[in-house]
CSV table of C-alpha atoms and ligand atoms in Angstrom, one decimal:
chain,number,residue,atom,x,y,z
L,1,MET,CA,-72.1,20.9,13.2
L,2,ILE,CA,-71.2,18.1,16.1
L,3,ALA,CA,-69.2,15.0,15.2
L,4,VAL,CA,-70.6,12.8,18.0
L,5,ALA,CA,-69.4,9.6,19.1
L,6,ALA,CA,-70.5,7.1,21.9
L,7,VAL,CA,-69.6,5.1,24.9
L,8,LEU,CA,-71.6,2.1,25.7
L,9,LEU,CA,-72.2,1.0,29.2
L,10,PRO,CA,-70.6,-2.6,29.9
L,11,LEU,CA,-73.4,-5.0,28.9
L,12,ALA,CA,-71.4,-7.8,27.8
L,13,SER,CA,-67.9,-9.3,27.9
L,14,VAL,CA,-66.4,-12.6,26.8
L,15,SER,CA,-66.2,-15.1,29.5
L,16,GLU,CA,-62.9,-16.7,30.6
L,17,GLY,CA,-62.2,-20.0,29.0
L,18,ASP,CA,-64.5,-19.3,26.3
L,19,ASN,CA,-64.0,-21.7,23.2
L,20,TYR,CA,-63.3,-19.3,20.3
L,21,SER,CA,-63.5,-22.4,17.5
L,22,ASP,CA,-66.4,-21.0,15.8
L,23,LEU,CA,-64.9,-17.4,15.4
L,24,PRO,CA,-64.2,-16.5,11.9
L,25,GLY,CA,-60.7,-16.4,11.5
L,26,PRO,CA,-58.1,-16.1,10.4
L,27,TYR,CA,-55.8,-15.6,13.8
L,28,CYS,CA,-52.3,-17.0,13.6
L,29,ALA,CA,-52.3,-16.3,9.8
L,30,THR,CA,-52.7,-12.6,10.8
L,31,ARG,CA,-49.3,-12.6,12.8
L,32,ARG,CA,-46.7,-10.8,11.1
L,33,GLY,CA,-44.0,-13.0,12.6
L,34,GLY,CA,-45.7,-16.3,12.2
L,35,CYS,CA,-46.1,-18.9,14.4
L,36,CYS,CA,-43.4,-19.2,17.4
L,37,TYR,CA,-41.9,-21.4,19.9
L,38,GLY,CA,-42.4,-20.9,23.8
L,39,ARG,CA,-45.3,-19.2,25.5
L,40,VAL,CA,-44.6,-15.5,25.3
L,41,ASP,CA,-47.4,-12.6,24.8
L,42,GLU,CA,-45.8,-12.0,21.3
L,43,CYS,CA,-47.2,-15.4,20.3
L,44,SER,CA,-50.5,-13.9,20.8
L,45,VAL,CA,-53.2,-12.7,18.7
L,46,PRO,CA,-56.1,-10.5,20.2
L,47,VAL,CA,-59.6,-12.0,20.2
L,48,LEU,CA,-62.1,-9.7,21.4
L,49,GLY,CA,-60.5,-8.3,24.5
L,50,THR,CA,-58.6,-11.5,25.2
L,51,LEU,CA,-55.8,-13.2,23.3
L,52,CYS,CA,-55.3,-16.4,21.7
L,53,TYR,CA,-51.9,-18.2,20.9
L,54,CYS,CA,-50.1,-19.5,18.1
L,55,ASP,CA,-47.3,-21.5,20.0
L,56,ASP,CA,-45.8,-24.9,20.1
L,57,PHE,CA,-48.0,-25.4,23.5
L,58,CYS,CA,-50.9,-25.6,21.1
L,59,ASN,CA,-49.5,-28.9,19.7
L,60,GLU,CA,-51.6,-30.8,21.8
L,61,THR,CA,-55.5,-31.2,22.3
L,62,ARG,CA,-56.0,-29.7,25.5
L,63,SER,CA,-54.9,-26.1,25.1
L,64,ILE,CA,-58.1,-24.1,24.8
L,65,ASP,CA,-56.4,-20.8,24.4
L,66,CYS,CA,-55.3,-21.4,21.0
L,67,CYS,CA,-56.2,-19.8,18.2
L,68,PRO,CA,-58.7,-21.9,16.0
L,69,ASP,CA,-56.7,-21.5,13.1
L,70,PHE,CA,-53.1,-23.0,14.9
L,71,MET,CA,-53.6,-26.6,13.6
L,72,SER,CA,-53.9,-25.6,9.9
L,73,PHE,CA,-51.9,-22.5,9.8
L,74,CYS,CA,-49.1,-23.4,12.2
L,75,LEU,CA,-48.6,-26.8,11.5
L,76,GLY,CA,-50.0,-27.3,8.1
L,77,LEU,CA,-52.4,-29.8,9.3
L,78,GLN,CA,-55.7,-30.1,7.4
L,79,PRO,CA,-58.2,-31.2,9.5
L,80,PRO,CA,-59.7,-34.6,8.5
L,81,LEU,CA,-62.5,-34.4,6.7
L,82,GLU,CA,-65.4,-36.9,7.3
L,83,ILE,CA,-67.0,-37.9,4.6
L,84,GLY,CA,-70.4,-35.9,3.9
L,85,SER,CA,-69.8,-33.3,6.4
L,86,CYS,CA,-68.6,-29.7,6.4
L,87,TYR,CA,-65.7,-28.3,8.1
L,88,HIS,CA,-65.7,-24.6,9.1
L,89,ASN,CA,-63.6,-22.5,11.6
L,90,GLY,CA,-62.7,-25.8,13.7
L,91,LEU,CA,-66.1,-27.6,13.7
L,92,TYR,CA,-67.8,-30.3,11.7
L,93,TYR,CA,-71.2,-29.7,10.6
L,94,GLN,CA,-73.5,-32.8,9.3
L,95,PHE,CA,-74.8,-32.9,5.9
L,96,GLY,CA,-78.1,-31.0,6.0
L,97,GLU,CA,-77.3,-29.6,9.2
L,98,THR,CA,-78.2,-25.6,9.4
L,99,VAL,CA,-76.5,-23.5,12.0
L,100,LYS,CA,-76.5,-19.8,12.6
L,101,ILE,CA,-73.3,-18.0,12.5
L,102,ASN,CA,-73.8,-14.5,14.0
L,103,CYS,CA,-76.7,-13.1,11.7
L,104,ASN,CA,-76.4,-15.5,9.1
L,105,LEU,CA,-78.0,-18.8,8.6
L,106,CYS,CA,-75.6,-21.6,7.4
L,107,LYS,CA,-76.2,-24.9,6.0
L,108,CYS,CA,-73.9,-27.7,5.5
L,109,GLN,CA,-75.0,-28.9,1.8
L,110,GLN,CA,-73.8,-29.9,-1.8
L,111,ALA,CA,-72.0,-27.3,-3.8
L,112,GLY,CA,-70.9,-28.4,-7.0
L,113,ASN,CA,-69.0,-31.8,-6.4
L,114,LYS,CA,-68.3,-31.2,-2.7
L,115,VAL,CA,-70.0,-30.5,0.2
L,116,GLU,CA,-69.7,-27.3,2.1
L,117,LEU,CA,-71.2,-24.9,4.6
L,118,LEU,CA,-72.8,-22.3,2.8
L,119,CYS,CA,-74.1,-19.2,4.6
L,120,GLU,CA,-76.2,-16.1,3.7
L,121,GLN,CA,-74.3,-13.3,3.2
L,122,ASN,CA,-75.8,-10.6,5.4
L,123,GLU,CA,-73.5,-7.7,7.1
L,124,CYS,CA,-73.9,-8.1,10.6
L,125,LEU,CA,-74.3,-5.5,13.3
L,126,VAL,CA,-71.3,-7.1,15.0
L,127,GLU,CA,-68.5,-8.0,12.8
L,128,PRO,CA,-65.6,-9.6,14.9
L,129,GLU,CA,-63.2,-8.6,12.4
L,130,ILE,CA,-63.9,-4.8,12.8
L,131,ILE,CA,-63.6,-5.1,16.7
L,132,LEU,CA,-60.2,-6.9,16.0
L,133,ARG,CA,-59.0,-3.7,13.7
L,134,ILE,CA,-60.2,-1.3,15.8
L,135,ASN,CA,-58.7,-2.7,19.1
L,136,SER,CA,-55.3,-3.8,17.1
L,137,GLY,CA,-54.2,0.0,17.3
L,138,GLY,CA,-51.9,1.3,14.8
L,139,HIS,CA,-54.4,4.0,13.6
L,140,HIS,CA,-55.5,7.3,15.0
L,141,PHE,CA,-58.5,6.4,16.9
L,142,ASN,CA,-57.9,5.8,20.7
L,143,TRP,CA,-61.5,4.0,21.2
L,144,ARG,CA,-62.0,0.5,22.1
L,145,ALA,CA,-64.6,-1.9,20.6
L,146,SER,CA,-66.3,-5.1,21.9
L,147,ASN,CA,-69.1,-7.6,21.3
L,148,TYR,CA,-72.4,-6.4,22.8
L,149,SER,CA,-74.5,-9.6,23.4
L,150,ILE,CA,-77.6,-7.8,22.8
L,151,PHE,CA,-76.2,-6.8,19.4
L,152,TRP,CA,-74.9,-10.2,18.5
L,153,GLY,CA,-76.6,-12.2,15.7
L,154,ARG,CA,-78.4,-9.3,14.3
L,155,ARG,CA,-78.3,-7.9,11.0
L,156,LEU,CA,-76.5,-4.6,10.4
L,157,ASP,CA,-79.8,-2.9,8.5
L,158,GLU,CA,-81.8,-4.3,11.7
L,159,GLY,CA,-79.4,-2.2,13.9
L,160,ILE,CA,-79.6,0.8,11.6
L,161,SER,CA,-83.3,0.7,11.3
L,162,LEU,CA,-84.3,-0.2,14.8
L,163,ARG,CA,-81.5,1.0,17.2
L,164,LEU,CA,-81.2,4.7,15.8
L,165,GLY,CA,-84.3,6.1,14.7
L,166,THR,CA,-84.1,9.7,13.7
L,167,LEU,CA,-85.3,11.1,10.2
L,168,GLN,CA,-82.8,13.1,8.2
L,169,PRO,CA,-83.3,16.7,9.4
L,170,GLN,CA,-85.2,18.5,6.6
L,171,LYS,CA,-84.0,21.5,4.9
L,172,VAL,CA,-85.8,23.9,6.9
L,173,VAL,CA,-84.3,22.5,10.1
L,174,MET,CA,-80.9,22.9,8.7
L,175,ARG,CA,-81.5,26.2,7.5
L,176,MET,CA,-82.9,27.4,11.2
L,177,ARG,CA,-80.9,30.5,12.0
L,178,PRO,CA,-78.7,29.5,15.0
L,179,VAL,CA,-79.5,31.6,18.2
L,180,THR,CA,-76.4,33.5,19.1
L,181,PRO,CA,-76.0,34.0,23.2
L,182,VAL,CA,-73.8,36.7,24.3
L,183,TYR,CA,-71.3,35.4,26.9
L,184,ASP,CA,-67.8,35.5,28.0
L,185,PRO,CA,-65.9,32.9,26.3
L,186,TRP,CA,-63.3,32.7,28.9
L,187,ARG,CA,-65.7,31.6,31.5
L,188,ILE,CA,-66.3,28.2,29.5
L,189,PRO,CA,-64.3,25.6,31.2
L,190,ARG,CA,-62.2,22.8,29.6
L,191,SER,CA,-64.5,20.2,30.8
L,192,PHE,CA,-67.7,20.1,32.1
L,193,ASP,CA,-70.5,17.4,33.1
L,194,ALA,CA,-74.1,18.6,34.1
L,195,ARG,CA,-74.3,15.6,36.6
L,196,ASN,CA,-71.8,17.4,38.6
L,197,LYS,CA,-73.7,20.8,38.3
L,198,TRP,CA,-77.0,19.4,38.9
L,199,PRO,CA,-76.7,16.3,40.9
L,200,GLY,CA,-79.7,13.8,40.8
L,201,LEU,CA,-81.4,16.0,38.2
L,202,ILE,CA,-79.6,14.5,35.0
L,203,GLU,CA,-81.5,11.3,33.8
L,204,GLY,CA,-79.2,8.3,33.1
L,205,VAL,CA,-79.3,6.0,30.0
L,206,ARG,CA,-82.6,4.8,28.8
L,207,ASP,CA,-82.8,1.7,26.6
L,208,GLN,CA,-84.9,2.1,23.5
L,209,GLY,CA,-85.0,-1.6,22.9
L,210,TRP,CA,-85.4,-2.8,19.3
L,211,CYS,CA,-87.7,0.3,18.0
L,212,GLY,CA,-85.9,3.2,16.2
L,213,SER,CA,-87.3,5.8,18.9
L,214,SER,CA,-84.0,7.8,19.6
L,215,TRP,CA,-86.0,11.0,18.3
L,216,ALA,CA,-88.5,10.5,21.1
L,217,LEU,CA,-86.3,9.4,23.7
L,218,SER,CA,-83.8,11.9,23.4
L,219,THR,CA,-86.3,14.5,23.2
L,220,ALA,CA,-88.1,13.4,26.3
L,221,SER,CA,-84.8,13.1,28.2
L,222,VAL,CA,-83.6,16.4,27.1
L,223,ALA,CA,-86.9,17.9,28.2
L,224,SER,CA,-86.8,16.1,31.6
L,225,ASP,CA,-83.4,17.5,32.4
L,226,ARG,CA,-84.5,20.8,31.4
L,227,PHE,CA,-87.9,20.7,33.5
L,228,ALA,CA,-85.5,19.5,36.5
L,229,VAL,CA,-83.0,22.2,36.1
L,230,MET,CA,-85.1,24.9,35.3
L,231,SER,CA,-87.1,24.3,38.4
L,232,ARG,CA,-84.2,23.7,40.5
L,233,GLY,CA,-85.0,20.5,41.1
L,234,LEU,CA,-88.7,21.0,42.4
L,235,GLU,CA,-90.1,19.4,39.2
L,236,LYS,CA,-87.9,16.6,38.6
L,237,VAL,CA,-89.8,14.4,36.4
L,238,GLN,CA,-89.1,11.9,33.9
L,239,LEU,CA,-91.2,12.8,30.8
L,240,SER,CA,-92.9,10.0,28.8
L,241,ALA,CA,-90.9,9.0,25.6
L,242,GLN,CA,-93.9,6.4,24.7
L,243,HIS,CA,-96.5,9.5,24.6
L,244,LEU,CA,-94.4,11.1,21.9
L,245,LEU,CA,-93.9,7.9,20.2
L,246,SER,CA,-97.6,6.7,20.3
L,247,CYS,CA,-99.1,10.1,19.7
L,248,ASN,CA,-96.8,12.3,18.0
L,249,ASN,CA,-97.7,10.4,14.6
L,250,ARG,CA,-98.3,13.2,12.3
L,251,GLY,CA,-95.2,13.3,9.8
L,252,GLN,CA,-93.6,10.8,12.1
L,253,ARG,CA,-93.0,7.2,11.8
L,254,ALA,CA,-92.8,5.7,15.1
L,255,CYS,CA,-90.3,3.0,15.7
L,256,GLN,CA,-89.2,3.5,12.0
L,257,GLY,CA,-87.8,7.1,13.3
L,258,GLY,CA,-89.0,10.5,13.4
L,259,HIS,CA,-88.2,14.2,13.3
L,260,LEU,CA,-86.8,16.1,16.1
L,261,ASP,CA,-88.3,19.6,15.2
L,262,ARG,CA,-92.0,17.9,15.1
L,263,ALA,CA,-91.3,16.2,18.5
L,264,TRP,CA,-90.5,19.3,20.1
L,265,LEU,CA,-93.4,21.0,18.4
L,266,PHE,CA,-95.6,18.5,19.9
L,267,LEU,CA,-94.0,19.0,23.4
L,268,ARG,CA,-94.8,22.9,22.7
L,269,LYS,CA,-98.5,22.5,21.6
L,270,PHE,CA,-99.7,19.7,23.6
L,271,GLY,CA,-97.2,18.5,26.2
L,272,VAL,CA,-96.8,15.2,27.6
L,273,VAL,CA,-97.3,13.2,30.6
L,274,ASP,CA,-94.6,11.6,32.8
L,275,GLU,CA,-93.3,8.2,32.6
L,276,PRO,CA,-95.0,6.5,35.4
L,277,CYS,CA,-98.3,7.5,33.6
L,278,TYR,CA,-97.4,6.5,30.0
L,279,PRO,CA,-94.6,4.3,30.3
L,280,TYR,CA,-92.5,3.0,27.6
L,281,THR,CA,-93.5,-0.4,26.2
L,282,ALA,CA,-91.7,-0.2,22.6
L,283,THR,CA,-88.6,-2.1,23.7
L,284,SER,CA,-89.2,-5.3,21.5
L,285,GLY,CA,-90.6,-3.1,18.7
L,286,PHE,CA,-94.5,-3.2,19.4
L,287,LEU,CA,-95.9,-0.1,19.1
L,288,GLU,CA,-99.0,0.8,21.4
L,289,ARG,CA,-101.6,2.9,19.9
L,290,CYS,CA,-102.0,6.5,20.9
L,291,ARG,CA,-104.2,6.2,24.5
L,292,LEU,CA,-104.2,9.8,25.2
L,293,PRO,CA,-106.2,12.4,23.3
L,294,LYS,CA,-104.7,15.5,22.7
L,295,ARG,CA,-105.3,18.4,24.9
L,296,SER,CA,-106.1,16.1,28.1
L,297,ASN,CA,-104.6,17.1,31.3
L,298,LEU,CA,-103.0,15.0,34.1
L,299,LEU,CA,-106.5,14.4,35.6
L,300,THR,CA,-108.4,13.3,32.5
L,301,ALA,CA,-105.2,11.2,31.5
L,302,ARG,CA,-105.7,9.5,35.1
L,303,CYS,CA,-102.4,9.9,36.0
L,304,LYS,CA,-101.3,10.2,39.5
L,305,PRO,CA,-100.6,13.7,40.1
L,306,PRO,CA,-96.9,13.9,40.6
L,307,ALA,CA,-95.5,14.0,44.0
L,308,HIS,CA,-93.3,17.0,43.6
L,309,PRO,CA,-91.8,18.4,46.8
L,310,GLN,CA,-93.4,21.7,48.0
L,311,THR,CA,-95.1,22.3,44.9
L,312,VAL,CA,-98.6,23.2,43.8
L,313,LEU,CA,-100.6,20.3,42.3
L,314,ARG,CA,-99.6,20.0,38.7
L,315,THR,CA,-102.7,19.4,36.3
L,316,GLU,CA,-101.1,20.6,33.4
L,317,LEU,CA,-99.2,18.1,30.9
L,318,TYR,CA,-95.4,19.2,30.6
L,319,HIS,CA,-95.0,21.5,28.1
L,320,MET,CA,-91.7,23.1,26.4
L,321,GLY,CA,-91.0,26.2,24.7
L,322,PRO,CA,-89.8,26.2,21.0
L,323,ALA,CA,-86.5,24.6,20.0
L,324,TYR,CA,-83.7,26.7,18.7
L,325,ARG,CA,-80.5,25.6,16.9
L,326,LEU,CA,-77.1,26.6,18.1
L,327,GLY,CA,-74.5,27.4,15.8
L,328,SER,CA,-70.8,27.0,17.2
L,329,GLU,CA,-69.1,24.6,19.8
L,330,GLN,CA,-68.6,27.4,22.1
L,331,ASP,CA,-72.4,28.2,22.1
L,332,ILE,CA,-73.3,24.5,22.6
L,333,MET,CA,-71.1,24.6,25.7
L,334,TYR,CA,-72.5,27.9,27.0
L,335,GLU,CA,-75.9,26.6,26.6
L,336,ILE,CA,-75.1,23.2,28.4
L,337,MET,CA,-73.6,24.9,31.4
L,338,GLU,CA,-76.5,27.6,31.5
L,339,SER,CA,-79.6,25.6,30.8
L,340,GLY,CA,-78.6,21.9,30.7
L,341,PRO,CA,-78.2,19.0,28.2
L,342,VAL,CA,-78.7,19.5,24.5
L,343,GLN,CA,-79.8,17.5,21.5
L,344,ALA,CA,-77.7,16.4,18.7
L,345,THR,CA,-77.9,14.1,15.8
L,346,MET,CA,-75.0,12.3,14.4
L,347,LYS,CA,-74.9,10.0,11.6
L,348,VAL,CA,-74.0,6.4,12.5
L,349,TYR,CA,-72.3,3.5,10.6
L,350,GLN,CA,-71.6,0.1,11.7
L,351,ASP,CA,-68.6,0.8,14.0
L,352,PHE,CA,-70.9,2.8,16.4
L,353,PHE,CA,-72.5,-0.5,17.6
L,354,LEU,CA,-69.1,-1.8,18.9
L,355,TYR,CA,-68.1,1.4,20.8
L,356,ARG,CA,-66.9,0.2,24.5
L,357,GLY,CA,-65.0,3.0,25.7
L,358,GLY,CA,-62.6,5.8,24.8
L,359,VAL,CA,-63.3,8.9,22.4
L,360,TYR,CA,-65.4,7.6,19.5
L,361,HIS,CA,-64.3,8.7,16.4
L,362,ARG,CA,-65.7,7.2,13.1
L,363,SER,CA,-63.4,4.5,11.5
L,364,ASP,CA,-64.0,3.7,7.9
L,365,TYR,CA,-64.4,0.0,8.7
L,366,GLY,CA,-67.5,-2.0,7.4
L,367,PRO,CA,-69.6,-0.7,4.8
L,368,GLN,CA,-69.7,3.1,4.3
L,369,SER,CA,-72.9,2.9,2.6
L,370,VAL,CA,-75.1,2.0,5.2
L,371,SER,CA,-76.1,4.7,8.0
L,372,GLY,CA,-78.6,6.0,9.9
L,373,TYR,CA,-79.3,9.3,11.9
L,374,HIS,CA,-79.2,8.9,15.6
L,375,SER,CA,-80.3,11.6,18.3
L,376,VAL,CA,-78.3,11.7,21.5
L,377,ARG,CA,-78.1,14.1,24.5
L,378,ILE,CA,-75.0,16.0,25.0
L,379,ILE,CA,-74.5,16.4,28.8
L,380,GLY,CA,-71.1,17.9,28.8
L,381,TRP,CA,-67.4,17.9,27.5
L,382,GLY,CA,-63.8,17.5,28.2
L,383,GLU,CA,-60.5,16.7,26.8
L,384,ASP,CA,-58.3,13.6,26.6
L,385,VAL,CA,-54.9,15.0,27.5
L,386,THR,CA,-53.3,11.5,27.5
L,387,GLN,CA,-52.4,11.9,23.9
L,388,ARG,CA,-49.9,13.5,22.2
L,389,GLU,CA,-52.4,16.1,21.3
L,390,PRO,CA,-55.2,16.8,23.3
L,391,ILE,CA,-58.4,15.1,21.8
L,392,LYS,CA,-61.7,17.3,22.7
L,393,TYR,CA,-64.8,15.4,23.0
L,394,TRP,CA,-68.6,15.7,24.1
L,395,VAL,CA,-70.0,13.6,26.8
L,396,SER,CA,-73.2,12.0,25.4
L,397,VAL,CA,-76.0,9.4,26.1
L,398,SER,CA,-77.8,7.7,23.5
L,399,CYS,CA,-80.3,5.0,23.4
L,400,CYS,CA,-78.1,2.4,25.5
L,401,TYR,CA,-75.0,4.0,25.9
L,402,GLU,CA,-73.2,6.8,27.4
L,403,PHE,CA,-70.3,7.9,25.4
L,404,LEU,CA,-67.6,10.3,24.5
L,405,ALA,CA,-67.9,11.8,20.9
L,406,TRP,CA,-64.8,13.2,19.2
L,407,SER,CA,-65.5,17.0,18.7
L,408,ALA,CA,-64.2,18.2,15.5
Y,1,NAG,C1,-46.6,-31.9,17.7
Y,1,NAG,O1,-46.8,-33.0,18.7
Y,1,NAG,C2,-46.6,-34.1,18.0
Y,1,NAG,C3,-46.8,-35.1,19.1
Y,1,NAG,O2,-46.5,-35.0,20.4
Y,1,NAG,C4,-45.0,-34.5,17.5
Y,1,NAG,O3,-44.8,-35.5,16.7
Y,1,NAG,C5,-44.7,-33.2,16.5
Y,1,NAG,O4,-43.4,-33.2,16.2
Y,1,NAG,C6,-45.0,-31.8,17.1
Y,1,NAG,N1,-44.8,-31.0,16.2
Y,1,NAG,C7,-44.4,-29.6,16.2
Y,1,NAG,C8,-44.2,-28.8,15.1
Y,1,NAG,O5,-43.7,-29.4,17.4
Y,2,NAG,C1,-64.9,-26.4,21.4
Y,2,NAG,O1,-66.2,-26.3,21.2
Y,2,NAG,C2,-66.6,-27.3,20.3
Y,2,NAG,C3,-68.1,-27.2,20.2
Y,2,NAG,O2,-68.6,-26.6,21.5
Y,2,NAG,C4,-66.3,-28.6,21.0
Y,2,NAG,O3,-66.5,-29.7,20.2
Y,2,NAG,C5,-64.6,-28.5,21.2
Y,2,NAG,O4,-64.2,-29.9,21.7
Y,2,NAG,C6,-64.2,-27.6,22.2
Y,2,NAG,N1,-62.9,-27.4,22.1
Y,2,NAG,C7,-62.1,-27.2,23.2
Y,2,NAG,C8,-60.6,-27.2,22.8
Y,2,NAG,O5,-62.6,-27.1,24.2
Y,3,NAG,C1,-70.2,-12.3,20.9
Y,3,NAG,O1,-71.3,-12.4,22.2
Y,3,NAG,C2,-72.0,-13.4,21.9
Y,3,NAG,C3,-73.4,-13.3,23.2
Y,3,NAG,O2,-72.5,-13.1,24.4
Y,3,NAG,C4,-71.8,-14.9,21.9
Y,3,NAG,O3,-72.7,-15.7,21.5
Y,3,NAG,C5,-71.0,-14.6,20.7
Y,3,NAG,O4,-70.0,-15.9,20.5
Y,3,NAG,C6,-69.6,-13.7,20.8
Y,3,NAG,N1,-69.2,-13.1,19.4
Y,3,NAG,C7,-67.9,-13.4,19.3
Y,3,NAG,C8,-67.3,-13.4,18.2
Y,3,NAG,O5,-67.1,-13.3,20.8
């Protein structure tokens, strides 16, 4: 239905003067023209958003902007191996020393008749090589990748289980008959952003932390936006995702993921309180047990009555009507324009965690057998007309990023 991809908010960037010697190479060895003389940009190789050099200025120990494999590749020099130590990507390790390289624990140890740094072989959430491949262009994507410090050092399976968190939609949901709104398709603009139509009423990015709660977070956010939009700002509220996470536990798996239809059913039958009343505490993966009995109201929940301007005192929890499915791209657009953001589920692979900007479109880099479902909120759409052919995208918000997702 929707192919969505992501735009992360800037969280981390490589600091200047960084020493890249522990980056897995090869660098100079990837240059098509080999090594070169004279410091010109063509002598360089990208390293996570910056460049390292493979030129004769590197033939001195002071250069800090040289590729880690300059000495070995360009000059053919093997670094002197000290007896009983390991050499790996420009660094020495003592015999018996352990070191964590990205998400893998490594140890300098005896391997056969030599001493070697042996590492665990986990797939990591951030693989520098994939960042380089995505950013080096030459393929049909126009998005940029980078190293997010929150993801660095984590395994791919941790990212899939704890940074996404939507269970695969069941057949009954996939077979739900879409509603078909009636409208004039010519009224649908080429681009739209709910934040411009309803300033101040659309939620920003919420961080789910290391808890697979996108099912609860995206549902709470879409519901919050719709309360604000439907009430024309009179009931601008941030609904509690924690309430869903802790209390909507039938058939749901909390920080291990949940079903969207069950979340919406819970919102319809029981309702939830607002964020200040039941704040999100699952950021580190710790799950609080449900502390609100079903069918409580805001008074029995001992919440401060929300201070909505010019409204009657609300004592009921916030309920939503039933969820429905939309069948076509234009129907989704019309829905967002008329009623506010919608929820979508996307299948996520490793490269999504590297998204920094542009229109995300899944690459085939990284393991294709490892994926998870992620629920996001679509708040608008647009077209990138800077390319030869305009690229249509959805403007979406997920756990920790706002992103532009390629729309098929
Ligand atoms: C590198 O520097 C050394 C000492 O300055 C010099 O002898 C050598 O020829 C240089 N090598 C290259 C390839 O420029
Ligand atoms: C790079 O970092 C390593 C370890 O931190 C250090 O031993 C080495 O001297 C540094 N190299 C440069 C060129 O700064
Ligand atoms: C990625 O970011 C982390 C944290 O900022 C840093 O420690 C790590 O060295 C970076 N990795 C690469 C390959 O730049």
